[in-house]
């Protein structure tokens, strides 16, 4: 199936492909269906539809100079490029572009770990280095640093952080873009730029002081389309001597407010890693009295049902990194702080391991309670185990709705905000006609970003796997996004088919932020060749495609 | 030596309880010769997979056992081999493991040539019998 970039003739495309071959070699330009297949999104809601975001080709450079040449050729032939690092952005579009017919710049061959410093605590990597590669590099050399990995470890620090991805250790490190320090970027002109101290030739602190001097454009490259990142520095956590967990339980629904306040306090003092919130009351979700109380948001009734079932309303599992002594002191202090705010709180000691951890300690959960926490990711050990919980594949397209499309809305970091979101999401589910039987009164936030809460927007896909069914489901998602935005909830990330919709909602002052981004885009990338449409940023050259996936 | 047809047939025979709704070799590529597998990756929790592993092992195929999750064998065993060159890999695993393998294999110029779900008695997660093959070499 020959797909061409929009507005490019077959002849011109063939010449451009020939030119790309001279840059990277014949072996690294992919045009056949079978070679392009891996760049399709397995999770796509528009799979096999005429508008599926299939690239026309892919090209695999192995060094920066080749990336520069590719960009120059793309400018000459007006070919949209879409750069990926490891291309595993499943649930957010996988490796597929925003514009059908783009040429994917697959950076996996640029796979050097340039530096890991375990005294100054940073790593510098190329885009093709995966979390698994970086972890192995550190382990093989016995370096005393931990990485912060997203759940599937086959992604890359560069790709993941450029989509504002997250991990699970200490707050500072789990915001992957926030933890970057210094990057090298090929600009749409083909020039190479370095941010921060990297702009100072001979600088000794490129990966330590990221601001350099003057405005720092680094943020433009996160969820942006202003350049192709070819190197990036990341701060790493020094290997702690000890890892410890503990469970906190509070009896009443309203206790969530004080619990979150206390945990925020501990978190912002840097004493705990990611807190894992949950509600054991999910166990009552088939009990009619409970369902009725939930529908009425009747806190007293919910409390009495929880008490009768001998279940706490909320729990949070905390984790501590440090020495045996400091983690113990941290856990003791956490109990003190939480008890001050919620005298009825109860505590259970969890696990207490010295580092390095054994494989069993990484994989097992030997805590004396049921834990939601997946050990390996809180201990910076990348894996692929999450795929054994959820998957959707070519072989089994019928389970397409069993996994998430990745809609997480930002809610305020307080108990009041969480409970309000539960109400709002229930109301929205009803407005958009989802078959929900009760509000998600047990749903809890994820604290992936230290200073923010995200909550799944309560989307339960109807099991219609036909193209029409998927189209309908996509429309429902769009409605949910609209309703969310009306109530002040925005998403942190989205797959290409929803990026225009999410971008539209960040509309303060007549979409000035969006207009600002597009003004920059048109100035920096006049031919609009780099990832047009990403994050809803459409250069003039492709602006007719804005919103085209909504049809 | 096991040929591709024999691999598939052996697997099916050993699967015993498998029910086939589609011809196993329905792919248009069925007539293209495929070399013997160099690796057999199997989920050792399943007796059917262990049985087939015995046959594969006896035929000199390198065996790689997993228990659901592919992570433990990826970096140490499989990735170093795939870095050398694409190869024919046969397997009998759950679909979840196959998804992971197929996705990783794509990074090493391999593709899923064939996969067949085997319905097992007892309601356990179905096993897939599959074959990954190198993608066609580049044309100039
Ligand atoms: C079950 C499941 C669990 C998940 N868990 C997590 C999780 O815990 N944390 C998390 O963050 N995500 C998670 N994800 C989402 C996703 O799988 C990961 O974020 C993954 O790491 C992203 O893929 P990648 O690292 O290969 O990035 P890539 O796919 O390489 O990059 C992502 C995007 O960034 C841009 N980009 C990449 N490289 C460059 C470059 N060099 N220059 C310019 N732009 C570039 C492109 O637009 C690209 O599409 C999960 C998904 C699923 C399905």
XYZ file of C-alpha atoms and ligand atoms in Angstrom:
744
model
C 0.000 0.000 0.000
C 1.823 3.106 -1.192
C 1.119 6.036 1.090
C 2.573 9.390 0.194
C 3.169 12.416 2.366
C 0.398 14.977 1.793
C 1.019 17.150 -1.255
C 4.105 15.226 -2.400
C 4.094 13.516 -5.797
C 5.190 9.901 -6.159
C 8.093 10.996 -8.277
C 9.315 13.613 -5.871
C 8.928 11.172 -2.966
C 10.945 8.536 -4.796
C 13.757 11.049 -5.317
C 13.652 12.057 -1.665
C 13.822 8.416 -0.594
C 16.805 7.921 -2.844
C 18.493 10.912 -1.211
C 17.725 9.524 2.248
C 19.337 6.243 1.221
C 22.529 8.070 0.369
C 22.535 9.557 3.872
C 21.844 6.489 6.024
C 22.464 3.623 3.610
C 19.957 1.458 1.800
C 19.443 -0.787 4.801
C 18.091 1.983 6.961
C 15.352 3.409 4.794
C 12.137 1.455 5.155
C 9.392 1.705 2.592
C 7.801 -1.702 2.126
C 4.528 -2.497 3.860
C 6.176 -5.074 6.067
C 8.934 -2.666 7.065
C 6.504 0.148 7.760
C 4.120 -2.100 9.692
C 6.031 -1.753 13.006
C 5.438 2.018 12.843
C 1.679 1.601 12.997
C -0.116 1.987 16.282
C -1.383 -1.400 17.483
C -3.725 0.382 19.827
C -5.182 2.716 17.242
C -8.903 3.355 17.382
C -8.751 3.982 13.622
C -6.742 0.914 12.711
C -7.281 -0.149 9.110
C -9.422 2.904 8.418
C -8.644 5.194 5.506
C -7.421 7.845 7.920
C -5.167 5.575 10.014
C -1.945 7.418 10.798
C 0.363 5.196 8.788
C 3.760 6.587 7.800
C 4.933 6.507 4.194
C 8.409 5.362 5.210
C 10.877 5.293 8.074
C 14.523 6.218 8.214
C 17.068 5.139 10.828
C 20.034 7.492 11.275
C 22.911 6.457 13.536
C 24.434 9.881 14.214
C 23.564 13.524 14.592
C 24.978 14.529 11.200
C 22.612 12.079 9.525
C 19.681 13.567 11.424
C 20.730 16.994 10.147
C 20.877 15.726 6.565
C 17.461 14.093 6.885
C 15.990 17.378 8.092
C 17.557 19.253 5.179
C 16.173 16.760 2.664
C 12.741 16.962 4.261
C 12.855 20.745 3.897
C 13.834 20.465 0.283
C 11.049 18.025 -0.597
C 8.501 19.367 1.923
C 8.159 16.011 3.619
C 6.732 15.849 7.135
C 8.974 13.943 9.541
C 7.941 12.309 12.796
C 10.755 11.517 15.213
C 10.623 8.740 17.746
C 13.215 7.471 20.183
C 12.217 3.906 21.092
C 8.709 4.336 19.670
C 6.875 2.468 22.429
C 4.357 5.163 23.216
C 1.496 2.701 23.467
C -1.770 4.166 24.680
C -0.591 7.531 23.337
C -0.171 6.680 19.672
C 2.691 4.184 19.697
C 5.262 5.048 17.038
C 2.728 6.455 14.599
C 2.770 10.088 13.443
C 0.135 12.825 13.621
C 0.058 13.114 9.833
C -0.595 10.102 7.638
C 2.246 9.712 5.164
C 4.938 11.279 7.374
C 8.409 9.768 7.316
C 9.272 8.404 10.737
C 12.763 9.288 11.931
C 13.493 6.254 14.055
C 16.370 7.083 16.402
C 16.817 3.606 17.887
C 20.211 3.180 16.254
C 21.533 6.146 18.213
C 21.839 4.014 21.297
C 24.909 5.178 23.181
C 24.981 5.742 26.897
C 27.338 8.676 26.751
C 27.996 9.077 30.433
C 26.774 7.984 33.830
C 28.257 9.833 36.775
C 27.511 8.222 40.127
C 29.217 10.956 42.116
C 27.382 13.873 40.546
C 24.313 11.724 39.839
C 23.399 12.130 36.216
C 23.308 10.195 32.965
C 23.627 11.403 29.386
C 22.021 9.265 26.717
C 21.106 9.128 23.067
C 17.478 8.574 22.019
C 17.775 4.843 21.307
C 18.859 3.997 24.858
C 15.974 2.281 26.611
C 15.411 2.220 30.345
C 16.379 -1.451 30.256
C 19.640 -0.585 28.453
C 20.475 2.191 30.901
C 19.695 -0.030 33.884
C 21.917 -2.800 32.485
C 24.712 -0.332 31.800
C 24.611 0.834 35.420
C 24.393 -2.686 36.838
C 27.194 -4.069 34.678
C 29.519 -1.335 35.912
C 28.388 -1.457 39.526
C 27.512 2.237 39.474
C 25.777 3.539 42.569
C 22.771 5.236 41.028
C 19.139 4.284 40.448
C 17.069 5.161 37.441
C 13.393 6.102 37.608
C 11.557 3.920 35.092
C 8.056 4.072 33.643
C 6.082 0.866 33.924
C 7.105 -0.783 30.647
C 10.903 -0.547 30.657
C 11.339 -0.774 26.887
C 10.717 2.944 26.434
C 13.525 5.455 26.574
C 14.457 8.305 28.893
C 14.370 10.667 25.898
C 11.124 9.454 24.265
C 9.294 9.075 27.535
C 10.384 12.387 28.993
C 9.550 14.198 25.742
C 5.968 13.038 26.176
C 6.026 14.155 29.822
C 6.181 10.576 31.043
C 6.458 9.574 34.654
C 7.933 7.025 37.037
C 7.533 5.838 40.586
C 10.412 6.741 42.918
C 11.074 10.079 44.616
C 9.033 13.023 43.355
C 11.937 14.879 41.932
C 12.953 11.990 39.664
C 9.571 10.641 38.643
C 8.747 13.750 36.612
C 10.993 12.617 33.780
C 10.997 15.833 31.806
C 11.489 17.825 35.006
C 14.500 15.637 35.847
C 16.201 16.253 32.526
C 19.230 18.472 32.543
C 20.585 19.741 29.262
C 19.702 18.603 25.767
C 21.035 18.656 22.239
C 18.524 19.280 19.472
C 18.562 19.306 15.693
C 16.441 22.307 14.731
C 14.115 22.412 11.709
C 16.876 24.315 9.871
C 19.215 21.360 10.383
C 21.406 23.274 12.865
C 22.391 21.635 16.154
C 21.528 23.536 19.335
C 22.408 22.763 22.947
C 20.332 24.033 25.843
C 21.417 25.239 29.270
C 25.139 25.186 29.991
C 25.566 23.173 26.786
C 25.396 26.474 24.929
C 28.699 27.479 26.528
C 31.528 25.763 24.660
C 33.679 23.810 27.102
C 31.138 24.066 29.916
C 31.819 21.747 32.846
C 28.242 21.644 34.055
C 25.924 20.977 31.098
C 24.082 18.256 32.978
C 23.978 20.039 36.292
C 22.635 23.512 35.641
C 19.882 23.366 33.084
C 18.918 27.021 32.804
C 22.068 28.441 31.256
C 21.517 32.139 30.711
C 18.412 33.831 29.397
C 15.179 32.116 28.397
C 15.449 28.329 28.367
C 13.608 26.876 25.370
C 13.995 23.270 26.586
C 10.298 23.118 27.454
C 9.403 23.563 23.786
C 10.752 20.133 22.986
C 8.512 18.346 25.485
C 5.261 17.428 23.704
C 6.392 19.835 21.036
C 7.465 19.803 17.420
C 10.314 22.278 17.414
C 13.289 19.967 17.025
C 14.677 16.447 17.063
C 16.391 15.725 20.353
C 19.624 13.806 19.907
C 21.083 13.814 23.446
C 19.732 14.490 26.865
C 21.034 14.543 30.417
C 18.959 13.190 33.311
C 19.414 13.497 37.025
C 19.658 10.172 38.796
C 18.912 9.205 42.355
C 21.953 8.034 44.301
C 21.523 4.376 45.187
C 19.903 4.376 48.615
C 21.111 1.963 51.268
C 17.632 0.937 52.247
C 14.023 0.793 50.987
C 11.043 0.539 53.303
C 7.267 0.594 52.981
C 4.337 1.011 55.297
C 0.564 1.019 54.979
C -1.678 3.722 56.386
C -5.416 3.196 56.770
C -8.082 5.677 57.749
C -11.654 4.761 58.650
C -13.886 7.503 57.272
C -14.593 8.945 53.887
C -13.894 12.488 55.050
C -10.516 11.394 56.459
C -9.170 11.515 52.918
C -8.821 15.274 53.247
C -6.491 15.201 56.235
C -4.709 12.113 54.962
C -3.795 13.804 51.700
C -2.686 16.947 53.522
C -0.345 14.911 55.696
C 1.019 12.902 52.774
C 1.549 16.066 50.721
C 3.535 17.457 53.636
C 5.741 14.370 53.851
C 6.136 14.282 50.114
C 7.116 17.911 49.762
C 9.660 17.536 52.537
C 11.244 14.881 50.326
C 10.655 12.134 52.901
C 8.595 9.706 50.826
C 8.538 8.294 47.327
C 5.338 7.951 45.371
C 2.382 7.339 47.681
C -0.016 4.681 46.369
C -3.576 5.537 47.319
C -6.467 3.098 47.268
C -9.786 2.261 48.827
C -10.547 -1.191 50.205
C -14.246 -0.330 49.876
C -14.146 -1.588 46.317
C -14.919 -4.929 47.981
C -18.438 -3.657 48.684
C -19.202 -2.562 45.149
C -21.768 -5.327 44.613
C -23.620 -4.570 47.818
C -26.879 -2.792 46.930
C -26.897 -0.673 50.093
C -23.402 0.464 49.275
C -24.355 1.250 45.682
C -27.328 3.313 46.882
C -25.170 5.196 49.375
C -22.554 5.806 46.705
C -25.124 7.165 44.270
C -26.324 9.554 46.933
C -22.755 10.390 47.987
C -24.013 9.700 51.477
C -20.785 9.810 53.477
C -22.385 8.798 56.804
C -23.988 5.751 55.293
C -20.805 4.820 53.451
C -18.894 5.140 56.723
C -21.306 2.922 58.584
C -21.183 0.274 55.846
C -17.382 0.431 55.909
C -17.367 0.041 59.686
C -19.812 -2.865 59.521
C -17.574 -4.606 56.996
C -14.554 -3.755 59.129
C -12.930 -1.986 56.199
C -11.075 1.318 56.188
C -12.399 3.886 53.717
C -8.962 4.775 52.407
C -5.423 3.572 52.497
C -2.118 4.793 51.245
C 1.083 2.829 50.996
C 4.168 4.906 51.609
C 7.747 4.206 50.617
C 10.977 5.524 52.019
C 14.457 5.674 50.525
C 17.556 6.213 52.644
C 19.371 4.180 55.288
C 17.815 1.604 57.630
C 17.798 4.331 60.281
C 16.487 7.234 58.234
C 13.743 5.154 56.604
C 12.657 3.908 60.018
C 12.711 7.437 61.372
C 10.821 8.612 58.288
C 8.132 5.964 58.773
C 7.859 6.787 62.485
C 7.578 10.453 61.665
C 4.969 9.765 58.968
C 2.883 7.928 61.561
C 3.226 10.846 63.947
C 2.247 13.444 61.346
C -0.705 11.416 60.089
C -1.929 10.571 63.598
C -1.915 14.259 64.470
C -4.286 14.879 61.582
C -6.283 11.633 61.704
C -6.140 10.194 65.227
C -8.019 7.081 64.106
C -5.396 6.209 61.460
C -3.890 2.735 61.657
C -0.443 1.671 60.457
C 1.076 -1.590 59.292
C 4.802 -2.024 58.750
C 5.520 -3.193 55.217
C 8.806 -4.338 53.773
C 12.260 -3.276 54.853
C 15.105 -4.239 52.543
C 18.700 -3.218 52.354
C 20.021 -2.339 48.923
C 21.153 -3.921 46.616
C 17.911 -5.812 46.469
C 17.648 -9.474 45.621
C 15.594 -10.533 42.567
C 12.942 -11.910 44.904
C 12.708 -8.604 46.740
C 12.253 -6.842 43.432
C 9.548 -9.152 42.151
C 7.726 -10.313 45.247
C 5.372 -8.639 47.530
C 6.079 -9.922 50.995
C 4.237 -7.108 52.749
C 1.792 -8.343 55.371
C -1.073 -6.667 53.501
C -2.407 -6.562 49.977
C -0.322 -4.030 48.152
C -1.135 -2.240 44.924
C 2.466 -1.155 44.508
C 4.505 -2.884 41.831
C 7.876 -3.378 43.483
C 10.228 -3.211 40.549
C 9.092 0.190 39.358
C 9.323 1.764 42.803
C 12.845 0.388 43.010
C 13.904 1.710 39.627
C 14.097 -1.722 37.992
C 12.658 -1.686 34.467
C 10.571 -4.615 33.266
C 7.878 -5.640 30.821
C 5.623 -7.319 33.345
C 2.881 -4.723 32.997
C 2.044 -6.274 29.635
C 0.876 -9.318 31.486
C -1.845 -7.212 32.979
C -3.117 -5.536 29.864
C -2.584 -5.910 26.170
C -4.181 -5.441 22.820
C -2.600 -6.901 19.750
C -3.027 -7.615 16.087
C -3.708 -11.217 16.983
C -6.493 -10.359 19.277
C -8.074 -7.147 18.104
C -11.205 -8.004 19.989
C -9.752 -7.002 23.284
C -9.040 -3.539 21.934
C -10.983 -1.889 24.690
C -9.391 -3.775 27.523
C -6.546 -1.361 27.805
C -6.524 2.343 28.309
C -6.226 4.926 25.581
C -4.501 7.013 28.181
C -6.793 9.734 29.431
C -5.700 11.096 32.749
C -7.001 14.410 33.978
C -5.270 16.722 36.381
C -7.217 17.320 39.556
C -6.252 19.426 42.565
C -3.940 17.751 45.081
C -6.434 17.651 47.932
C -9.052 15.312 49.340
C -11.808 17.814 48.554
C -10.699 17.988 44.930
C -10.557 14.203 44.626
C -14.056 13.771 46.010
C -15.350 16.552 43.780
C -13.753 14.829 40.778
C -15.502 11.592 41.704
C -18.810 13.463 41.554
C -17.918 15.290 38.366
C -16.743 12.195 36.524
C -19.938 10.380 37.469
C -22.032 13.250 36.218
C -20.018 13.348 33.003
C -20.369 9.611 32.500
C -24.119 10.021 32.711
C -24.158 13.011 30.364
C -22.197 11.150 27.685
C -24.328 8.045 28.133
C -21.820 5.617 29.591
C -23.387 2.588 31.235
C -22.173 3.406 34.747
C -24.061 1.972 37.668
C -22.469 4.011 40.429
C -19.974 6.827 40.926
C -16.338 5.937 41.382
C -16.434 6.855 45.031
C -13.513 4.548 45.703
C -11.377 5.902 42.881
C -8.169 7.509 44.012
C -5.608 9.721 42.349
C -2.188 8.777 41.129
C 0.552 11.028 42.427
C 2.928 10.448 39.517
C 3.915 14.089 39.569
C 4.911 15.098 43.067
C 2.908 18.290 42.971
C -0.128 17.050 41.039
C -2.834 14.418 41.085
C -4.100 12.653 38.001
C -7.268 10.631 37.824
C -8.589 8.374 35.101
C -11.631 10.117 33.701
C -13.845 7.153 34.443
C -14.128 5.902 30.892
C -15.507 2.419 30.474
C -15.559 1.544 26.788
C -18.551 -0.279 25.438
C -17.477 -3.552 23.910
C -18.239 -2.791 20.290
C -15.193 -3.655 18.238
C -16.504 -2.681 14.835
C -15.027 0.405 13.160
C -18.361 2.142 13.834
C -18.164 1.098 17.472
C -14.676 2.505 17.786
C -15.715 5.716 16.088
C -18.574 6.012 18.527
C -16.227 5.361 21.441
C -13.845 8.041 20.158
C -16.728 10.494 20.011
C -17.587 9.621 23.587
C -13.983 10.278 24.583
C -14.165 13.675 22.902
C -17.361 14.473 24.758
C -15.730 13.435 28.014
C -12.791 15.731 27.308
C -15.160 18.620 26.608
C -17.169 18.029 29.753
C -13.990 17.620 31.792
C -12.688 20.927 30.516
C -15.928 22.705 31.407
C -15.260 21.645 34.981
C -11.590 22.641 34.923
C -9.994 19.260 34.231
C -7.397 19.002 31.482
C -5.438 15.998 30.300
C -1.678 15.749 30.591
C -1.126 13.666 27.496
C -3.105 12.264 24.585
C -2.783 10.060 21.511
C -2.673 11.861 18.141
C -6.361 11.264 17.453
C -7.234 13.336 20.522
C -4.405 15.866 20.613
C -6.360 18.581 18.790
C -9.212 18.109 21.228
C -7.038 18.344 24.312
C -5.076 21.284 22.918
C -8.336 23.125 22.205
C -9.233 23.033 25.850
C -6.191 24.939 26.981
C -8.009 27.971 25.666
C -7.408 30.777 28.186
C -7.646 34.240 26.609
C -8.770 33.140 23.194
C -6.272 30.282 22.890
C -3.316 32.600 23.297
C -1.001 29.783 24.397
C -1.869 27.802 21.315
C -1.426 30.833 19.073
C 1.901 31.582 20.709
C 3.111 28.020 20.040
C 1.987 28.173 16.435
C 3.619 31.553 15.894
C 6.877 30.070 17.129
C 6.352 26.965 15.045
C 5.884 28.904 11.840
C 8.917 31.066 12.575
C 11.238 28.202 13.494
C 9.934 25.621 11.047
C 8.623 27.577 8.035
C 8.007 24.443 5.976
C 6.327 22.779 8.933
C 8.292 19.570 8.459
C 8.822 18.486 12.063
C 5.966 16.444 13.543
C 3.188 18.735 12.279
C 0.097 18.492 14.429
C 1.833 17.201 17.528
C 0.065 18.531 20.624
C -2.331 20.330 18.289
C 0.430 22.615 16.983
C -0.202 22.906 13.244
C 2.185 24.862 11.057
C 0.632 26.834 8.217
C 1.800 24.250 5.672
C -0.428 21.583 7.215
C -3.081 23.659 8.919
C -5.797 22.201 6.699
C -5.322 18.960 8.623
C -6.215 20.519 11.961
C -9.114 18.593 13.448
C -9.319 16.301 10.418
C -9.360 13.208 12.603
C -12.590 14.367 14.187
C -14.496 13.579 11.020
C 15.791 -31.201 11.339
C 12.382 -29.721 11.807
C 10.867 -27.846 8.957
C 8.309 -25.133 9.406
C 5.441 -27.342 8.450
C 6.657 -29.980 10.836
C 7.004 -27.428 13.616
C 3.469 -26.336 13.220
C 2.151 -29.843 12.823
C 4.154 -31.133 15.763
C 2.809 -28.363 17.872
C -0.715 -29.073 16.876
C -0.424 -32.763 17.415
C 1.005 -32.233 20.824
C -1.581 -29.672 21.675
C -4.086 -32.495 21.746
C -7.049 -30.477 22.809
C -6.529 -27.726 20.277
C -9.373 -26.921 17.972
C -8.573 -25.402 14.647
C -10.983 -23.068 13.023
C -8.645 -21.773 10.326
C -6.101 -23.536 8.162
C -2.815 -23.281 9.974
C -0.854 -22.386 6.911
C -3.366 -19.997 5.472
C -0.785 -17.285 4.968
C 0.091 -16.477 1.363
C 3.701 -16.782 2.476
C 3.181 -20.436 3.271
C 5.031 -21.577 0.226
C 8.112 -19.515 0.902
C 10.813 -21.674 2.413
C 11.637 -20.744 5.978
C 14.725 -22.148 7.671
C 14.417 -24.126 10.856
C 13.913 -22.118 13.999
C 17.043 -21.251 15.919
C 15.199 -20.496 19.118
C 12.133 -21.893 20.755
C 10.628 -19.657 23.421
C 7.988 -21.360 25.504
C 5.923 -20.827 28.602
C 7.065 -23.644 30.819
C 3.966 -23.461 32.981
C 2.046 -25.246 30.235
C 2.517 -29.006 29.663
C 1.845 -28.590 25.929
C 4.669 -26.101 25.667
C 7.025 -28.302 27.684
C 6.244 -31.249 25.419
C 6.979 -29.301 22.276
C 10.150 -27.959 23.879
C 11.383 -31.540 24.262
C 10.925 -32.154 20.547
C 12.535 -28.857 19.638
C 15.427 -29.427 22.019
C 16.035 -32.903 20.603
C 16.255 -31.307 17.169
C 18.972 -28.960 18.385
C 16.894 -25.827 18.717
C 17.999 -23.526 21.556
C 15.290 -23.494 24.213
C 14.253 -20.495 26.242
C 11.735 -21.030 28.992
C 9.663 -18.239 30.467
C 6.920 -18.176 33.032
C 4.544 -15.585 31.659
C 6.866 -12.583 31.806
C 9.553 -12.288 29.163
C 11.626 -9.715 31.101
C 13.934 -12.152 32.923
C 15.353 -13.620 29.703
C 15.335 -10.558 27.472
C 18.562 -8.723 28.318
C 20.725 -11.659 29.234
C 19.742 -14.182 26.596
C 17.560 -13.062 23.738
C 18.632 -9.485 22.995
C 22.328 -10.408 22.503
C 21.281 -12.995 19.904
C 18.915 -10.667 18.084
C 21.538 -7.949 18.026
C 23.694 -10.254 15.902
C 21.095 -10.877 13.194
C 17.411 -11.518 12.659
C 16.474 -15.189 12.965
C 13.614 -17.632 12.854
C 12.108 -18.009 16.296
C 9.340 -20.390 17.167
C 7.337 -20.191 20.309
C 4.475 -21.329 22.418
C 3.440 -18.673 24.898
C 0.451 -16.677 26.007
C -0.666 -13.875 23.768
C 0.663 -11.276 26.176
C 4.185 -12.662 25.907
C 3.778 -12.863 22.156
C 2.828 -9.194 21.991
C 6.002 -8.252 23.862
C 8.162 -10.562 21.748
C 6.633 -9.455 18.482
C 7.114 -5.796 19.358
C 10.731 -6.297 20.390
C 11.392 -8.505 17.358
C 10.237 -5.692 15.076
C 13.163 -3.617 16.368
C 15.492 -6.359 15.154
C 14.021 -6.705 11.682
C 11.790 -9.619 12.374
C 8.074 -10.041 11.947
C 5.345 -12.341 13.064
C 4.864 -14.805 10.244
C 2.214 -16.872 11.823
C 0.404 -17.352 15.059
C -2.248 -19.731 16.037
C -4.291 -19.773 19.189
C -4.673 -23.095 20.887
C -7.762 -23.446 22.969
C -6.894 -25.346 26.059
C -9.133 -27.363 28.236
C -9.679 -25.987 31.708
C -10.154 -22.310 30.950
C -6.548 -21.253 31.457
C -5.218 -18.362 29.406
C -4.916 -19.613 25.824
C -1.546 -20.547 24.449
C -0.352 -19.232 21.138
C 1.891 -21.132 18.856
C 3.823 -18.769 16.670
C 6.701 -18.167 14.318
C 8.795 -15.009 13.997
C 10.861 -14.710 10.842
C 13.357 -12.190 9.467
C 11.808 -9.493 7.296
C 12.678 -9.599 3.632
C 16.144 -8.232 2.840
C 16.234 -4.737 1.360
C 15.983 -4.248 -2.364
C 18.326 -1.631 -3.847
C 0.066 -0.599 30.099
C 0.812 0.681 29.920
C 1.534 1.224 30.976
C 2.203 2.433 30.816
N 2.891 2.934 31.881
C 3.510 4.119 31.764
C 4.223 4.681 32.854
O 4.308 4.091 33.923
N 4.800 5.898 32.688
C 4.742 6.566 31.504
O 5.293 7.662 31.396
N 4.094 6.048 30.459
C 3.489 4.851 30.534
N 2.851 4.321 29.452
C 2.858 5.066 28.186
C 4.065 4.714 27.261
O 4.068 3.336 27.013
C 5.415 5.135 27.832
O 5.395 6.495 28.189
C 6.620 4.930 26.902
O 7.817 5.082 27.628
C 6.658 5.917 25.732
O 7.375 5.344 24.693
P 8.919 5.684 24.387
O 9.630 5.876 25.677
O 9.409 4.626 23.466
O 8.841 7.091 23.661
P 8.719 7.369 22.095
O 7.565 6.617 21.572
O 10.022 7.195 21.439
O 8.430 8.920 22.149
C 7.208 9.467 22.525
C 6.917 10.688 21.665
O 7.849 11.723 21.959
C 8.294 12.379 20.756
N 9.717 12.093 20.579
C 10.347 10.946 20.912
N 11.656 11.047 20.680
C 11.876 12.266 20.176
C 13.057 12.945 19.795
N 14.247 12.373 19.917
N 12.941 14.215 19.346
C 11.730 14.823 19.271
N 10.579 14.210 19.652
C 10.653 12.957 20.100
C 7.461 11.782 19.640
O 6.342 12.596 19.453
C 7.078 10.420 20.177
O 5.886 9.909 19.630
C 2.156 3.112 29.574
C 1.431 2.572 28.516
C 0.750 1.372 28.681
C -0.028 0.828 27.533
